[in-house]
Every structure is written in structure tokens, then in C-alpha cells.
CSV table of C-alpha atoms and ligand atoms in Angstrom, one decimal:
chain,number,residue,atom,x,y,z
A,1,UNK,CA,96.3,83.4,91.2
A,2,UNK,CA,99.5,84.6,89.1
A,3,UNK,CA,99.8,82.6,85.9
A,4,UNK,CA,103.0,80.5,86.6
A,5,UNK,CA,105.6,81.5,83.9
A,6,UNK,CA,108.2,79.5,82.1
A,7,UNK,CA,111.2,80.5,79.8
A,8,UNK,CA,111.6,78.2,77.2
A,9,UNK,CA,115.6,78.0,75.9
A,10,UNK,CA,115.5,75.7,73.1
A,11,UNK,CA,119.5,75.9,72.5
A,12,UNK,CA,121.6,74.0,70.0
A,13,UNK,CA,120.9,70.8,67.5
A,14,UNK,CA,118.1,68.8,68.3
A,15,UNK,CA,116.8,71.2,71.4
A,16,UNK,CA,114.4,73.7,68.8
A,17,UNK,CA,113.0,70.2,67.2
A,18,UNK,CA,112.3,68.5,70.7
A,19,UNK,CA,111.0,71.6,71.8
A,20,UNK,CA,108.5,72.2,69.2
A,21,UNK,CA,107.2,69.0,70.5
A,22,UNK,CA,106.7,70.2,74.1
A,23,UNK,CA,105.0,73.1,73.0
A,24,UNK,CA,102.4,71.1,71.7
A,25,UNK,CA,101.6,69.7,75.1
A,26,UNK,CA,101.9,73.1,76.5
A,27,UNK,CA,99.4,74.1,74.0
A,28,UNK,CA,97.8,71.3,75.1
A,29,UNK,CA,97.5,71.4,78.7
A,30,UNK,CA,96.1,75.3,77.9
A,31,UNK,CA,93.3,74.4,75.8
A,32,UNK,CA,92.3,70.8,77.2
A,33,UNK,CA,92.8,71.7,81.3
A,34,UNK,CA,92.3,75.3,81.2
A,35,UNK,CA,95.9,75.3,82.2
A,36,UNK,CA,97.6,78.3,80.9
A,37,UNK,CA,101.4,79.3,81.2
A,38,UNK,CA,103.3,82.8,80.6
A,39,UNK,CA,105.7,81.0,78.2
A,40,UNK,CA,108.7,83.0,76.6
A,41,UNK,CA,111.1,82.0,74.5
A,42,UNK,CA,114.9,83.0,74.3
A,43,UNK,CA,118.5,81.8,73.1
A,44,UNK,CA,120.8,79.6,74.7
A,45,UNK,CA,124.7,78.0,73.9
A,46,UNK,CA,125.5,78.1,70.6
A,47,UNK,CA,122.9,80.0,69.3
A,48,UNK,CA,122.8,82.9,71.6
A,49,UNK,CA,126.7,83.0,70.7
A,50,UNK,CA,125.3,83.6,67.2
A,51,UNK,CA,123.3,86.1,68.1
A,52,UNK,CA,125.3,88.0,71.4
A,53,UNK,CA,128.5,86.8,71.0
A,54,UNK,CA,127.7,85.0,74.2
A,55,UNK,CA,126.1,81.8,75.5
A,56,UNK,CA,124.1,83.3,77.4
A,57,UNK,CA,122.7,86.9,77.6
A,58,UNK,CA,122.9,88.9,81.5
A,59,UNK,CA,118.8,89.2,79.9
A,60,UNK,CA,117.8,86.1,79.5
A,61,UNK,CA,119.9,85.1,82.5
A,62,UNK,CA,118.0,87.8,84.3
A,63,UNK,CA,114.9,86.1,82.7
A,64,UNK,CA,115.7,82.8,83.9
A,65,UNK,CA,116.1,84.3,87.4
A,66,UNK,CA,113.1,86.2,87.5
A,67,UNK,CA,110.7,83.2,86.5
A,68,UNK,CA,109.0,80.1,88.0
A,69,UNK,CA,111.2,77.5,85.8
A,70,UNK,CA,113.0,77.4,82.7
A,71,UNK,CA,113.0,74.6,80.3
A,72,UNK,CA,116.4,74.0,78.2
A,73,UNK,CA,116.5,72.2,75.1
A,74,UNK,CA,120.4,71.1,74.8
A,75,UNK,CA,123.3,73.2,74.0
A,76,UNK,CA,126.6,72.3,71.6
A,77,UNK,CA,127.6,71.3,68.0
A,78,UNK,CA,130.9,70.4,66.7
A,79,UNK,CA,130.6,74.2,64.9
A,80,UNK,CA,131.4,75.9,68.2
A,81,UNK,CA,134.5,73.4,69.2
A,82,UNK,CA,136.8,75.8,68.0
A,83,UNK,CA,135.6,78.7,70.6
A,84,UNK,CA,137.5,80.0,73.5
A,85,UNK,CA,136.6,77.9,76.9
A,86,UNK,CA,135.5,80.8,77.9
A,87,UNK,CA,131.8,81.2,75.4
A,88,UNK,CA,131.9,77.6,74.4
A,89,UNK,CA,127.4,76.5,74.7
A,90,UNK,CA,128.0,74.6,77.5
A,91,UNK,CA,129.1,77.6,80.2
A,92,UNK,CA,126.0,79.2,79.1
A,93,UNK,CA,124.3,76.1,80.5
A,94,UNK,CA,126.6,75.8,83.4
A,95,UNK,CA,126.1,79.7,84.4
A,96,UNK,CA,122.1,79.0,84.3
A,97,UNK,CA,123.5,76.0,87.1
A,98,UNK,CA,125.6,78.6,89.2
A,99,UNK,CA,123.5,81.4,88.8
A,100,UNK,CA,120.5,79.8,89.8
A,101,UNK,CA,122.1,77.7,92.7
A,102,UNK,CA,120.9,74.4,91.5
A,103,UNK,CA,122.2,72.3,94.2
A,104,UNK,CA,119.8,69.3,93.6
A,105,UNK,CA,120.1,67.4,90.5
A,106,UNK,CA,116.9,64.9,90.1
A,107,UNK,CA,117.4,62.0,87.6
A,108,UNK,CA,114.2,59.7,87.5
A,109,UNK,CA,115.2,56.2,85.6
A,110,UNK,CA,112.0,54.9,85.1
A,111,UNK,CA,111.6,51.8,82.8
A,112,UNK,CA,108.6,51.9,80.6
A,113,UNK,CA,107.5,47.9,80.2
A,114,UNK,CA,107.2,48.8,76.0
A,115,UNK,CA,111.1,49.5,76.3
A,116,UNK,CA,112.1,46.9,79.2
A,117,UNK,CA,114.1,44.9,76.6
A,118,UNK,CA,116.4,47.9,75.6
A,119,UNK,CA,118.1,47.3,79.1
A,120,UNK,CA,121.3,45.9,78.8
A,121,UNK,CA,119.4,43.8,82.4
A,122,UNK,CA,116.8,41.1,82.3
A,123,UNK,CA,113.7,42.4,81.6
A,124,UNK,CA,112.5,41.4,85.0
A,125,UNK,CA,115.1,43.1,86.4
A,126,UNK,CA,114.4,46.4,85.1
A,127,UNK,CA,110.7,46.0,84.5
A,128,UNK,CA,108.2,48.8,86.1
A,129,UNK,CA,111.5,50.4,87.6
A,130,UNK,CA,110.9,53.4,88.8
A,131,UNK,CA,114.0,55.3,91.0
A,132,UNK,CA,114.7,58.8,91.6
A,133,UNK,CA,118.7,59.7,91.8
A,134,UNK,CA,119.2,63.5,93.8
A,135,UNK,CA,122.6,64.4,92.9
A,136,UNK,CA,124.5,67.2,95.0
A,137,UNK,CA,125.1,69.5,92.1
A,138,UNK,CA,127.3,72.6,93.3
A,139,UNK,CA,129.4,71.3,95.8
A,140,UNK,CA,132.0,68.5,96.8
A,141,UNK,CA,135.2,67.2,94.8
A,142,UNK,CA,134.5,69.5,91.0
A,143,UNK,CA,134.6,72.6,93.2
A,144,UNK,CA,136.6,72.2,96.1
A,145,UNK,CA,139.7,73.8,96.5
A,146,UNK,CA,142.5,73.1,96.3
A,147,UNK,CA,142.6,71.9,93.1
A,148,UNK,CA,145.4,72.0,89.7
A,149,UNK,CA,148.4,70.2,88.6
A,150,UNK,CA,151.2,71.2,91.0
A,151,UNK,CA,155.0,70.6,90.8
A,152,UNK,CA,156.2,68.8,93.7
A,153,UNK,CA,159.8,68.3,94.1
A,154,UNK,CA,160.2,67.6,90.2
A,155,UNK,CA,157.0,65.6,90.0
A,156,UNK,CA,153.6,66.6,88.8
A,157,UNK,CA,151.0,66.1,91.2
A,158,UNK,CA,147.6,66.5,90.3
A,159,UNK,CA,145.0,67.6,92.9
A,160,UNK,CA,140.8,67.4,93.8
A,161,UNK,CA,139.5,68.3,96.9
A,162,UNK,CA,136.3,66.8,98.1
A,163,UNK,CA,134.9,69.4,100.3
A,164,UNK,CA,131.3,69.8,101.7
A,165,UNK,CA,130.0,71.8,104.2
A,166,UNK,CA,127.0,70.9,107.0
A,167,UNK,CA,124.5,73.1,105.3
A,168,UNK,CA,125.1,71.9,102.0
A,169,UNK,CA,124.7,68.6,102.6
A,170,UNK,CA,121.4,69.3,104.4
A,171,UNK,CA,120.0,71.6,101.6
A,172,UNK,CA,120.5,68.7,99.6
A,173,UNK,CA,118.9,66.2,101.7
A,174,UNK,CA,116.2,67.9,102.7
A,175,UNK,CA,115.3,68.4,99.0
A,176,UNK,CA,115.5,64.2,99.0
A,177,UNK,CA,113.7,63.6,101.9
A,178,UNK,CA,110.7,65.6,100.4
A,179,UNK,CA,110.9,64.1,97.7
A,180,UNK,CA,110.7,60.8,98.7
A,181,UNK,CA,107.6,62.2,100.8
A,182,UNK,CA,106.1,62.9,97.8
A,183,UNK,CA,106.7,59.1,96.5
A,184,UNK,CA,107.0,55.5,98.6
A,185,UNK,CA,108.9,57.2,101.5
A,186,UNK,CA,112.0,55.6,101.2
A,187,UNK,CA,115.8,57.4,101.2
A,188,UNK,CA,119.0,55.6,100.5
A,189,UNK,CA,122.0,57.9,101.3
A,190,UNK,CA,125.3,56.7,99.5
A,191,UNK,CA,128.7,58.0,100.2
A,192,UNK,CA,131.8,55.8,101.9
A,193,UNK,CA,131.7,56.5,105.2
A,194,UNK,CA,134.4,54.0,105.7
A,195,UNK,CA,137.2,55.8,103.9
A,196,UNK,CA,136.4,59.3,103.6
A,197,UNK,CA,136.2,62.1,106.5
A,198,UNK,CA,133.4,63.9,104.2
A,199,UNK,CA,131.2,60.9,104.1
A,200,UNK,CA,131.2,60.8,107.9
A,201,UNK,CA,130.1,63.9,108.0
A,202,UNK,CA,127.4,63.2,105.7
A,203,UNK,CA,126.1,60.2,107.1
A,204,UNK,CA,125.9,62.1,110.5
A,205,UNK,CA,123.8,65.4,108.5
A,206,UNK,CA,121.4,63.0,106.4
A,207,UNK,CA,120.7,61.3,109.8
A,208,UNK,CA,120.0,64.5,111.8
A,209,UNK,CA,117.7,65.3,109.2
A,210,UNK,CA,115.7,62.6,109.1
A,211,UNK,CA,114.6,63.2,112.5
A,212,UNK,CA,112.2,65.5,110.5
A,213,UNK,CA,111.1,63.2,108.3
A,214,UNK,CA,109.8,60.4,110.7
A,215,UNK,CA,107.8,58.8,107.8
A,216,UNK,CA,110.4,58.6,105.6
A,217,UNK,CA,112.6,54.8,106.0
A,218,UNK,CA,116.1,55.8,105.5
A,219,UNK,CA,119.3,53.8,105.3
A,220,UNK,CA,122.6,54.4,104.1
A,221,UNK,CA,125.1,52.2,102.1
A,222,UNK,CA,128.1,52.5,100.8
A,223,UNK,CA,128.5,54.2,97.3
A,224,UNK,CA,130.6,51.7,95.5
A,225,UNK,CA,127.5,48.9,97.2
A,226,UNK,CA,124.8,51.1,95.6
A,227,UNK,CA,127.0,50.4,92.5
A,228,UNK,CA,126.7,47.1,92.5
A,229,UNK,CA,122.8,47.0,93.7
A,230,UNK,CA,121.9,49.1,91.1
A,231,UNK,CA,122.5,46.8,88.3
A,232,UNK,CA,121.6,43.5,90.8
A,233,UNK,CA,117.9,44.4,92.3
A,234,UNK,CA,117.7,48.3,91.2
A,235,UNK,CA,113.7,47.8,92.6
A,236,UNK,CA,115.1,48.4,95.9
A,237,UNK,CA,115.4,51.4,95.7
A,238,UNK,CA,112.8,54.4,95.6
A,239,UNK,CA,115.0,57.7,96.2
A,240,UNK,CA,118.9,57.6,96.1
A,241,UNK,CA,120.3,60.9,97.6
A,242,UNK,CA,124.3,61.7,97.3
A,243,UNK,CA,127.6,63.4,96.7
A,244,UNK,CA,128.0,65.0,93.4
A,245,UNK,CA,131.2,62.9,92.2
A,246,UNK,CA,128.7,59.6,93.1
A,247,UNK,CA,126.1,61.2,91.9
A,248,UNK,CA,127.6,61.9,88.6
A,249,UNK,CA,128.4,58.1,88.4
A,250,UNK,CA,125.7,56.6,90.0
A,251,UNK,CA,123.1,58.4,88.0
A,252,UNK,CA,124.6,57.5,84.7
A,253,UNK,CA,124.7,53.7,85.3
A,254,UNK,CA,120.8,53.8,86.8
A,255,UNK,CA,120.0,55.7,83.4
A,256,UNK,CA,121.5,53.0,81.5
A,257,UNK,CA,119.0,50.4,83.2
A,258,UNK,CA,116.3,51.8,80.6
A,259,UNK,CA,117.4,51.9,77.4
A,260,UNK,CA,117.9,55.0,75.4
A,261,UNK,CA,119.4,58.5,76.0
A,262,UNK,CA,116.6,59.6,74.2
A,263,UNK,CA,114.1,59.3,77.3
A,264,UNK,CA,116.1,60.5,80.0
A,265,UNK,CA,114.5,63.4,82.0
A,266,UNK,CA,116.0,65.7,84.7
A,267,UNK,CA,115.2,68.7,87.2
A,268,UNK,CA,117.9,70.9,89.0
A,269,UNK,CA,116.6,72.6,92.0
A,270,UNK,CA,117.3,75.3,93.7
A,271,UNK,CA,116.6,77.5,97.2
A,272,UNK,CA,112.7,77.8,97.2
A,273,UNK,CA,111.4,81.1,95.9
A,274,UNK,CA,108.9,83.9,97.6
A,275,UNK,CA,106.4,81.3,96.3
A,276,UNK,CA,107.5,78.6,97.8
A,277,UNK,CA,108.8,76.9,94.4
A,278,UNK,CA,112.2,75.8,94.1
A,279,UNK,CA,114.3,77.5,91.5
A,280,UNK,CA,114.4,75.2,88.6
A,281,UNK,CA,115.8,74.1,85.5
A,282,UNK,CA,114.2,71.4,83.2
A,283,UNK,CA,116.5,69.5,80.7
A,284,UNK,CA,116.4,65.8,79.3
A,285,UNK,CA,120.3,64.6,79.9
A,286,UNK,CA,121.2,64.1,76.2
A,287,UNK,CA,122.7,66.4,74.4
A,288,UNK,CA,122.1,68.3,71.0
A,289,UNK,CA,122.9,65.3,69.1
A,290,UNK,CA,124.4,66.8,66.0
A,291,UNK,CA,124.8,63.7,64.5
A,292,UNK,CA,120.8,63.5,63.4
A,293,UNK,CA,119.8,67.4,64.0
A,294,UNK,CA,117.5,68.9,61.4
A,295,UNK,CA,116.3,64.8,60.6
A,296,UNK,CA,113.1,64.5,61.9
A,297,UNK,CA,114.7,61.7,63.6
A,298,UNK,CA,115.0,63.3,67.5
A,299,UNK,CA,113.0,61.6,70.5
A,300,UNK,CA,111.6,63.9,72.1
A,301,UNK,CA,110.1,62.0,75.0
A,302,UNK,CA,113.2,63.1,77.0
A,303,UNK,CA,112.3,66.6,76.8
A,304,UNK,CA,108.2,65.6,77.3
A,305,UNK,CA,108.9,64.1,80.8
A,306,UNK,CA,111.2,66.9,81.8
A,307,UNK,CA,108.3,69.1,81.4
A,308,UNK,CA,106.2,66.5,83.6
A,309,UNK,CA,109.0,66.9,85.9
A,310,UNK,CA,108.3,70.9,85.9
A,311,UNK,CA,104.5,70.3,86.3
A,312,UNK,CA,105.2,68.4,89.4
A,313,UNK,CA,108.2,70.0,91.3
A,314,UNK,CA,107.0,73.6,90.1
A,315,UNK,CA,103.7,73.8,89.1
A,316,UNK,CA,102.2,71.1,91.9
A,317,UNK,CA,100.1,69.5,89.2
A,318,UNK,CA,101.4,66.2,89.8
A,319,UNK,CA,98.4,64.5,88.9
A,320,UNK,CA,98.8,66.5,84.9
A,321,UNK,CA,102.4,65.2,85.3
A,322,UNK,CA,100.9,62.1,85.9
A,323,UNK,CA,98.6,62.2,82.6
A,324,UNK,CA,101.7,63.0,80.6
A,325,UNK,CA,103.7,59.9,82.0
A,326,UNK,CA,100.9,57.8,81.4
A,327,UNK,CA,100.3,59.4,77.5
A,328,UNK,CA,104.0,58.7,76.8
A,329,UNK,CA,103.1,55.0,78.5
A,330,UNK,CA,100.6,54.3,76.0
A,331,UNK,CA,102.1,55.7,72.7
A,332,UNK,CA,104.9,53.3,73.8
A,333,UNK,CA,102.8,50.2,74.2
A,334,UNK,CA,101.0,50.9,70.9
A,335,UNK,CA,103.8,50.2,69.6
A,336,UNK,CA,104.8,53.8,68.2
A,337,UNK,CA,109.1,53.9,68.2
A,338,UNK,CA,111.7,57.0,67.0
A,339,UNK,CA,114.4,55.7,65.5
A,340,UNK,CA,116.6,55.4,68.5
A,341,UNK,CA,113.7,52.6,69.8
A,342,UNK,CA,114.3,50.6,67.2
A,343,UNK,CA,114.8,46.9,68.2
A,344,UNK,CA,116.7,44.6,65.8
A,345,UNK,CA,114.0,43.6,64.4
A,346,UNK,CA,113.7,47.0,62.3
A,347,UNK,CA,110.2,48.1,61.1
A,348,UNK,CA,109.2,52.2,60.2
A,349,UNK,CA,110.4,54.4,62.9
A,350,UNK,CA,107.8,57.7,63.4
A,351,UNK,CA,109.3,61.1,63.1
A,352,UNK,CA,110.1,63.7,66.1
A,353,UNK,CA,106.9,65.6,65.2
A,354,UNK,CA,104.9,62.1,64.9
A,355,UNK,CA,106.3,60.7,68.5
A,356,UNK,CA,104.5,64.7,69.6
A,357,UNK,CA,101.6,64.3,68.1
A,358,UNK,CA,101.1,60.5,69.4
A,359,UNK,CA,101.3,61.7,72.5
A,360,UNK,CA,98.9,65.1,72.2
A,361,UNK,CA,96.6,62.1,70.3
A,362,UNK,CA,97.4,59.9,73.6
A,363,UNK,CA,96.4,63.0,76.0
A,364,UNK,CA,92.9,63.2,73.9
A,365,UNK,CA,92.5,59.9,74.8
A,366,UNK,CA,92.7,60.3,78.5
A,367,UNK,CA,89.8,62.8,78.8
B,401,NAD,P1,124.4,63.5,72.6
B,401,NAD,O1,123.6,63.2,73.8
B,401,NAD,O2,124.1,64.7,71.9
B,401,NAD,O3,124.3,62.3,71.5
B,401,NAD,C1,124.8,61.0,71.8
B,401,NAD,C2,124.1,59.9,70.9
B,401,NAD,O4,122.8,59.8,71.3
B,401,NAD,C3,124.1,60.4,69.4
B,401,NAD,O5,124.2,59.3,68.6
B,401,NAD,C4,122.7,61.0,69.3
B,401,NAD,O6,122.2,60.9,68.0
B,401,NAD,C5,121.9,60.1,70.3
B,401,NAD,N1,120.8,60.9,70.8
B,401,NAD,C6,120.9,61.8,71.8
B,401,NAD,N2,119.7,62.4,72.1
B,401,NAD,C7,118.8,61.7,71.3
B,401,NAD,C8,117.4,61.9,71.1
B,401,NAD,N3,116.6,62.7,71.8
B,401,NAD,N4,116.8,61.1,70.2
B,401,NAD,C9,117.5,60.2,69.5
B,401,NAD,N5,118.9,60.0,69.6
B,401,NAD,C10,119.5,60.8,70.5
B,401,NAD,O7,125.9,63.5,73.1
B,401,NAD,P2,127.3,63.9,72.3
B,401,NAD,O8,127.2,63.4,70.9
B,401,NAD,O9,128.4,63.4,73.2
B,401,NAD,O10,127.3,65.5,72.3
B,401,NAD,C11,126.9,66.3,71.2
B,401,NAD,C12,126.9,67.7,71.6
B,401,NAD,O11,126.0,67.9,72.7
B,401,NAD,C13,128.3,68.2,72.1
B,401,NAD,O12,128.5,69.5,71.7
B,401,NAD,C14,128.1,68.1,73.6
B,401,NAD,O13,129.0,69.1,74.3
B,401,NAD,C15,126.7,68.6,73.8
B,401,NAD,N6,126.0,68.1,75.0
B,401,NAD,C16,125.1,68.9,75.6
B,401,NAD,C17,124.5,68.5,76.7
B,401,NAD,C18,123.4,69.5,77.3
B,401,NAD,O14,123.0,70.4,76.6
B,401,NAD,N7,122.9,69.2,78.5
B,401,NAD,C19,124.6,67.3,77.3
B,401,NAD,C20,125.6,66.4,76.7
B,401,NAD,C21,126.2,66.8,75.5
């Protein structure tokens, strides 16, 4: 067997200090499991414009194509606002997106009972939640065409189109439905049906797929409902599959239910690969948080379960990814916080590298 290969882009800010971290369970998962990794390393957003004059290199994008997932830091810092559109961080990040073809976005919002009274929801509410959002990611209203700001008899009309096509709607839902396959077999499709041609037409491909997933229970609701049942009973749901305007929205609010930015994981897949492994890209959702970078003060648990999220959707080590959930779990009930975990009630918050080591100490533990 190949060893599976990852490229490593720790970017901008705090993405080289959260990184550091994962590499330590890397390290980890080499010497403890006999689990070994062709790891590289390479530049990404505002540091491979430093370096390239570019956010991204045609190498390392040739890199990220060529191996079995890449894991990005964050890209960005108010030192690169000044650039042209055109090699600001971010379109390094977003060509990795369109390059790739990362059509579905996972967002997991997962409430760990240590941090279940950081919800802005009762803590029964959000307790032991555990939901997976799949996002459409390269289609629907941000690409559709036509779009601009239009003159129209003397007034300015601004236009969106939202725009999806049969196959990509099933691309997208197939990636749900095995998902949810993987977890308690349950799919909520969200779009509105009742007031949009393209939601029809979703409803209709989610339902024709289904018919391949007999074990799956799916329903469908209405997106500005699944709004509103997110915050009221989010433990309804298991997997949430939609369009990428409601995903955009829908994914945000669910992340809220658990507390901080700072433990926020996400995957973006792609087509599978001759190995049978979607293309992928790893990256917690914050970004590169200029406002503490070089501290010591990052959480790097985002980043952590991102690469749990790669041991599961590309390595097929689900139960390692499992280990690493569980080690994070633990460091969080003993009671070990970075500073964005502080409650009110204050008390010494442990550094970036001291939240990575807790959890390499927590990993120990689990032998
Ligand atoms: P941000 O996510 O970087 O930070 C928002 C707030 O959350 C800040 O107060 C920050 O200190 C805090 N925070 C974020 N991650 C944290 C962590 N791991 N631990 C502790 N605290 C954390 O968002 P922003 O301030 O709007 O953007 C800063 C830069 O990041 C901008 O250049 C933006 O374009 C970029 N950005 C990049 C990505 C990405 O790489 N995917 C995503 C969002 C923003």
C-alpha cells in the first residue's frame, strides 16, 4: 500500500502557529499507530505573495492536485489589503476551491459538553450536538450568470442568478447521502421549493437520488424553516445537505450553536480520485486572525479536527479520527482553555503550543 500523502499550506497569521500544532499529532499518529504520511509543506496567500509574487504557485497548485489532501492553515492580514483583487491571499485559497472542484463543503457543528455554555442557546439545547452542514460550493446564485450592476432605463439594477444544473445538484447530494451513511442515516435537504424554479428542481434530484440510498431517512424542508429549527431543536438534525447561498447562511448560524470560531472544522470535497478518495481540502473556518498572530494565544483545535476530518473522508481511519475527537473531548473536560475559551469567570488560559501538547498528552492517554 502507497503511503497517503498530504501537502501541508500553513498560510498567513495564525495558520504556521496552528499548524505546528497539527504536526504534532501527525508526528503522533506516525510513531504511536505506525501511521505514516508523505507530508510536504509549501506557501499559501500572503506568504507565497512574499515569496512568488503570487498567492499561489502553478507548483504548489500542481502539488495540491497531484496529492491525496491538502491541509490549509488560513490565509490574509491587514498587510496585503492594499494588493490588487487580482493576488490578494484569499484567491490563492479560492483557486485551490476551483481548481480542485470542491463542490461539497462539509461543516460539522459539534458541541463539546466542556464548552456547551459558550452557546449563545440553553445548554440543553445545544448539548452533545452533533450535525453535519454539506454546502454546494461551486455552483448556484455566486456563480450564475447573469450577474453585474446594469443600467436600465436610467436606473441601476443589480443582478444574481441562481442557476444549478441536474448533475450538480446530484454530485452534491450524493456526497450527503454517503455521508449520512457513514453517520445515523438521516438527510435533510433545504431549499424553497415554494418560491424558486431551482429548488423544484432540487427537491425532484435529491429525491431521485435517494432511491439509492434506501437506508438513508430523508426529508426536505424549507430553508428559511431549517433557519428557524436550527436554533429551536438543532438535535433534529444529523446531515443538512443544500444550495450554496443557504448553505453559506445556514452553516454560519449552526457554527454559532457552539461557541467559538476557534473550534470550527471543515472539508471541501471534490470528484473521487483513481483511488477512490475525493479530492480534498482541510481548513478550520476562521481566519488568520491578525489580531493575536505571533501570541501564543491561537486555538488550534479548529485546525486539529480538520485533520480528523482528513483522517476520515480521505484516509478511511475513522476510528484514529475518532481517537482525535475524543483527545480534544478530554483536554476540554479537564478543564484545559485557550484564551478564546475563557468564560467570565477568568482563570490562566494555556498557550497554542500547550492546547497541542494536551492533546498529544490526551492521545497517550488513550493507548
Ligand atoms: P478571523 O477568523 O481571522 O478572526 C475573527 C476573530 O476571531 C478575531 O478576534 C480572532 O482573534 C478570533 N479568532 C479566530 N480564530 C481564532 C483561533 N483559532 N483562536 C482564537 N481566536 C481566534 O476573521 P477576520 O478578523 O475577519 O479576518 C482576518 C483575516 O483573515 C482577513 O485577512 C480575512 O480576509 C482572513 N480570512 C481568511 C479565511 C481563510 O483563510 N479561510 C477565513 C476568514 C477570514
Amino acid at each position: 500500500m502507497t503511503t497517503p500523502s498530504l501537502l501541508i499550506l500553513p498560510g498567513d497569521g495564525i495558520g504556521p502557529e496552528v499548524m505546528t500544532e497539527v504536526r504534532k499529532i501527525i508526528d503522533w499518529m506516525g510513531a504511536k499507530r505506525g501511521l505514516a504520511f508523505d507530508v510536504s509543506e509549501d506557501l499559501v496567500g500572503g506568504a507565497a505573495y512574499d515569496a512568488h509574487g503570487t498567492p499561489l504557485h502553478d507548483d504548489t497548485m500542481a502539488k495540491a492536485q497531484a496529492v491525496d489532501a491538502v491541509l490549509l492553515g488560513a490565509v490574509g492580514g491587514p498587510k496585503y489589503d492594499v494588493l490588487d483583487f487580482s493576488v490578494k491571499p484569499e484567491r490563492g485559497l479560492l483557486r485551490l476551491r476551483k481548481e480542485m472542484d470542491l463542490f461539497s463543503n462539509l461543516r460539522p457543528a459539534q458541541c463539546f459538553d466542556a464548552l456547551a455554555d459558550f452557546s449563545s442557546l440553553k445548554k440543553d439545547v445545544v448539548a452533545g450536538l452533533d450535525i453535519m452542514i454539506v454546502r454546494e460550493l461551486t455552483s448556484g446564485v455566486y456563480f450564475g450568470e447573469p450577474r453585474g450592476v446594469f443600467d436600465e432605463g436610467g436606473e441601476r439594477v443589480g443582478v444574481n442568478t441562481q442557476r444549478y444544473t441536474a448533475s450538480e445538484i446530484e454530485r452534491v447530494a450524493r456526497s450527503a447521502f454517503d455521508l449520512a451513511m457513514k453517520r445515523d442515516k438521516k438527510l435533510c435537504s433545504m431549499e424553497k421549493a415554494n418560491v424558486m424554479e431551482s429548488g423544484i428542481l432540487w427537491r425532484d434530484v435529491v429525491t431521485e437520488v435517494a432511491r439509492d440510498y434506501p437506508e438513508v431517512a430523508l426529508s426536505h424542508m424549507y430553508a428559511d424553516n431549517g433557519a428557524m429549527q436550527l436554533v429551536r431543536w438543532p438535535k433534529q438534525f444529523d446531515v443538512i445537505v443544500t444550495d450554496n447561498l443557504f448553505g453559506d447562511i445556514l452553516s454560519d448560524c449552526a457554527a454559532m450553536l457552539t461557541g467559538s470560531l476557534g473550534m470550527l472544522p471543515s472539508a471541501s470535497l471534490g470528484a473521487p480520485m483513481t483511488n477512490g478518495c475525493p479530492k480534498a481540502l482541510y481548513e478550520p473556518v476562521h481566519g488568520s486572525a491578525p489580531d493575536i498572530a505571533g501570541e501564543g494565544k491561537a486555538n488550534p483545535i479548529a485546525c486539529i479536527l480538520s485533520f480528523a476530518m482528513a483522517l476520515r473522508y480521505s484516509f478511511d481511519l475513522g476510528a484514529e479520527a475518532a481517537r482525535v475527537e475524543r483527545a480534544v473531548e478530554k483536554v476540554l473536560a479537564d478543564g484545559a482553555r485557550t484564551a478564546d475559551l475563557m468564560g467570565p469567570e477568568g482563570g490562566v488560559p494555556v498557550s497554542t503550543s500547550g492546547m497541542g501538547d494536551a492533546v498529544v498528552a490526551a492521545l497517550d492517554a488513550s493507548l
